[in-house]
């Protein structure tokens, strides 16, 4: 047989055995007076010493709130300084941070708070169309009428309180600004004793993802998982304390909180948040004014940066490197990033939440062709293999499902042993649901997705979750969801809907109904109203046929242009 599609990463640098808090303290001591964190939209700048002070204060305040080792704290906010402080502070007291997409609506929030058993939630004030306080009061009406810590919710029995980042939150919420005042309730020895008991293989983070199938599951990641992934990603980029990294991606996902935050913490680099949510102009200005050397983004963000008129007027020549990841990285976009954003050393990373996330990455030494056409080779201390439908490893240059094994594989899905067993096989391989090819030298190309998932502008959408949601509409008898390619977002959502007898709705009305209830990125861009779906003889819906038909119909229109596409 020819060589199998199996590859093992290098063994250096060595894996860290520290907790996240220990690694952070070591960095803050080593680089105390250097700039650690810049949050442009809040006008905040912290040295490592100042960031460490803020972290320790808030960590003790969390203990004062009664948070015990292993308990869950949710964070539901767009990018901000408090997000970063909470990430480290919660890790230092042994809590598990549940990162919640800030675009979530009430039902999505309810699900993750309940499934993870969050004790406390930290929420933002309001953002875009989300009024976080109003949504929480809708979910927990008693919140507004009782003093903090003195209410109980029947639906969320584990929840003890909500901290708001607002300057003056409504009654019932604890103000973040008041937390610092509570730090004094916990003495240093008690705080140090708590930290001393923590171990690197304890859970530190839960991120909701749907893996290869539709129901959201909480990927549970340890200190060892994510700290080492931040280390390895940054090592591949050659990050040092002289680098200034601009991070426009959301913190609730591993791309932001691991590759960004922990990538900087493990290398002493300066972390810069250009805005609360992605904005191409603010990101470009931030790179120029902060003289950034490294920039991260999903492919659609880089496309928006390249196409923005402000780009040509700004001096972006300080950039040298960065990462494009999260979805297929088009070759032409990679070439333009190298030429027009001056990111000669840009790398592609591939991964998934369940593997902390990165398992493959291109390297600075790889030849240009490989850097723009592959997702690179296996990361240090990890193994990659491609298997067929029976689990046998395929030969090099043959298509197989990409599987990863090693330190980065999650502890499991929170409170869901069955789903964990389906995702991680008996030999410890995490199955990705992605189809890939490995060449003779171990470079991997992602060639498709075996799993039923749509990636729109870097956000994952699970057709089954969306179909189940659409079925809750009283007029809908059946709904099927597919993704179709789209220039602007990579992919877009198309929902085929069959109404109940005698019922009908306009697409706009249905879209408005969705908008009020689910995160905006999941709302179908196009609806197609049908009497029946294409099926096999056994009655199974043929999604590939739906995709073909949708695409053909949409191709003739100016589709994917939100202002011009009708249904
Ligand atoms: P998430 O769990 O949100 O990180 O999504 C993981 C999925 O994103 C993977 O299973 C892939 O389908 C996709 N993905 C991530 N990075 C890449 C990449 N560089 N190229 C192609 N697909 C990617």
PDB file of C-alpha atoms and ligand atoms in Angstrom, residues 207-212 253-255 299 324-329 348-355 357 360 374-375 432-435 446-449 451 453 455 458-460 462, ligand 1:
ATOM      1  CA  UNK A 207     -18.251  26.692  24.038  1.00  0.00           C
ATOM      2  CA  UNK A 208     -21.491  25.773  22.364  1.00  0.00           C
ATOM      3  CA  UNK A 209     -21.153  24.199  18.950  1.00  0.00           C
ATOM      4  CA  UNK A 210     -23.083  21.534  17.148  1.00  0.00           C
ATOM      5  CA  UNK A 211     -20.210  19.280  16.193  1.00  0.00           C
ATOM      6  CA  UNK A 212     -21.140  17.188  13.199  1.00  0.00           C
ATOM      7  CA  UNK A 253     -15.238  31.708  19.807  1.00  0.00           C
ATOM      8  CA  UNK A 254     -11.840  29.976  20.136  1.00  0.00           C
ATOM      9  CA  UNK A 255     -10.447  32.117  17.318  1.00  0.00           C
ATOM     10  CA  UNK A 299     -11.986  34.981   5.001  1.00  0.00           C
ATOM     11  CA  UNK A 324      -6.931  33.442   8.120  1.00  0.00           C
ATOM     12  CA  UNK A 325      -9.153  30.616   9.372  1.00  0.00           C
ATOM     13  CA  UNK A 326     -12.658  29.480  10.164  1.00  0.00           C
ATOM     14  CA  UNK A 327     -13.820  28.611   6.650  1.00  0.00           C
ATOM     15  CA  UNK A 328     -12.296  27.827   3.264  1.00  0.00           C
ATOM     16  CA  UNK A 329      -9.654  30.471   2.534  1.00  0.00           C
ATOM     17  CA  UNK A 348      -3.909  29.557   7.278  1.00  0.00           C
ATOM     18  CA  UNK A 349      -5.131  27.642  10.301  1.00  0.00           C
ATOM     19  CA  UNK A 350      -7.664  24.844  10.342  1.00  0.00           C
ATOM     20  CA  UNK A 351      -9.497  23.528  13.336  1.00  0.00           C
ATOM     21  CA  UNK A 352     -12.725  23.185  15.229  1.00  0.00           C
ATOM     22  CA  UNK A 353     -13.942  24.176  18.682  1.00  0.00           C
ATOM     23  CA  UNK A 354     -13.621  20.582  19.901  1.00  0.00           C
ATOM     24  CA  UNK A 355      -9.860  20.679  19.213  1.00  0.00           C
ATOM     25  CA  UNK A 357      -9.360  24.879  17.966  1.00  0.00           C
ATOM     26  CA  UNK A 360      -3.268  22.191  11.240  1.00  0.00           C
ATOM     27  CA  UNK A 374      -3.470  24.130   1.787  1.00  0.00           C
ATOM     28  CA  UNK A 375      -4.293  24.341   5.505  1.00  0.00           C
ATOM     29  CA  UNK A 432     -14.319  16.487  12.308  1.00  0.00           C
ATOM     30  CA  UNK A 433     -16.934  15.727   9.660  1.00  0.00           C
ATOM     31  CA  UNK A 434     -14.648  17.555   7.187  1.00  0.00           C
ATOM     32  CA  UNK A 435     -13.364  15.876   4.038  1.00  0.00           C
ATOM     33  CA  UNK A 446      -9.973  20.628   2.919  1.00  0.00           C
ATOM     34  CA  UNK A 447     -12.124  19.498   0.009  1.00  0.00           C
ATOM     35  CA  UNK A 448     -15.607  19.474   1.454  1.00  0.00           C
ATOM     36  CA  UNK A 449     -17.852  18.933   4.422  1.00  0.00           C
ATOM     37  CA  UNK A 451     -21.340  17.240   7.986  1.00  0.00           C
ATOM     38  CA  UNK A 453     -23.296  22.682   8.387  1.00  0.00           C
ATOM     39  CA  UNK A 455     -20.649  28.652   7.438  1.00  0.00           C
ATOM     40  CA  UNK A 458     -17.448  32.677   9.801  1.00  0.00           C
ATOM     41  CA  UNK A 459     -20.568  31.844  11.853  1.00  0.00           C
ATOM     42  CA  UNK A 460     -21.670  28.216  11.864  1.00  0.00           C
ATOM     43  CA  UNK A 462     -26.797  24.026  11.752  1.00  0.00           C
TER      44      UNK A 462
HETATM   45  P1  LIG B   1     -15.848  25.833  14.692  1.00  0.00           P
HETATM   46  O1  LIG B   1     -16.137  24.672  15.595  1.00  0.00           O
HETATM   47  O2  LIG B   1     -16.830  26.938  14.818  1.00  0.00           O
HETATM   48  O3  LIG B   1     -14.440  26.310  14.864  1.00  0.00           O
HETATM   49  O4  LIG B   1     -15.993  25.327  13.187  1.00  0.00           O
HETATM   50  C1  LIG B   1     -15.154  24.319  12.721  1.00  0.00           C
HETATM   51  C2  LIG B   1     -15.354  24.073  11.261  1.00  0.00           C
HETATM   52  O5  LIG B   1     -15.000  25.226  10.490  1.00  0.00           O
HETATM   53  C3  LIG B   1     -14.458  22.980  10.740  1.00  0.00           C
HETATM   54  O6  LIG B   1     -14.957  21.691  11.051  1.00  0.00           O
HETATM   55  C4  LIG B   1     -14.455  23.291   9.248  1.00  0.00           C
HETATM   56  O7  LIG B   1     -15.621  22.805   8.621  1.00  0.00           O
HETATM   57  C5  LIG B   1     -14.467  24.809   9.228  1.00  0.00           C
HETATM   58  N1  LIG B   1     -13.093  25.359   9.069  1.00  0.00           N
HETATM   59  C6  LIG B   1     -12.319  25.887  10.034  1.00  0.00           C
HETATM   60  N2  LIG B   1     -11.142  26.316   9.536  1.00  0.00           N
HETATM   61  C7  LIG B   1     -11.149  26.041   8.207  1.00  0.00           C
HETATM   62  C8  LIG B   1     -10.221  26.233   7.124  1.00  0.00           C
HETATM   63  N3  LIG B   1      -9.043  26.835   7.302  1.00  0.00           N
HETATM   64  N4  LIG B   1     -10.593  25.794   5.897  1.00  0.00           N
HETATM   65  C9  LIG B   1     -11.785  25.202   5.684  1.00  0.00           C
HETATM   66  N5  LIG B   1     -12.706  25.005   6.665  1.00  0.00           N
HETATM   67  C10 LIG B   1     -12.407  25.414   7.914  1.00  0.00           C
END
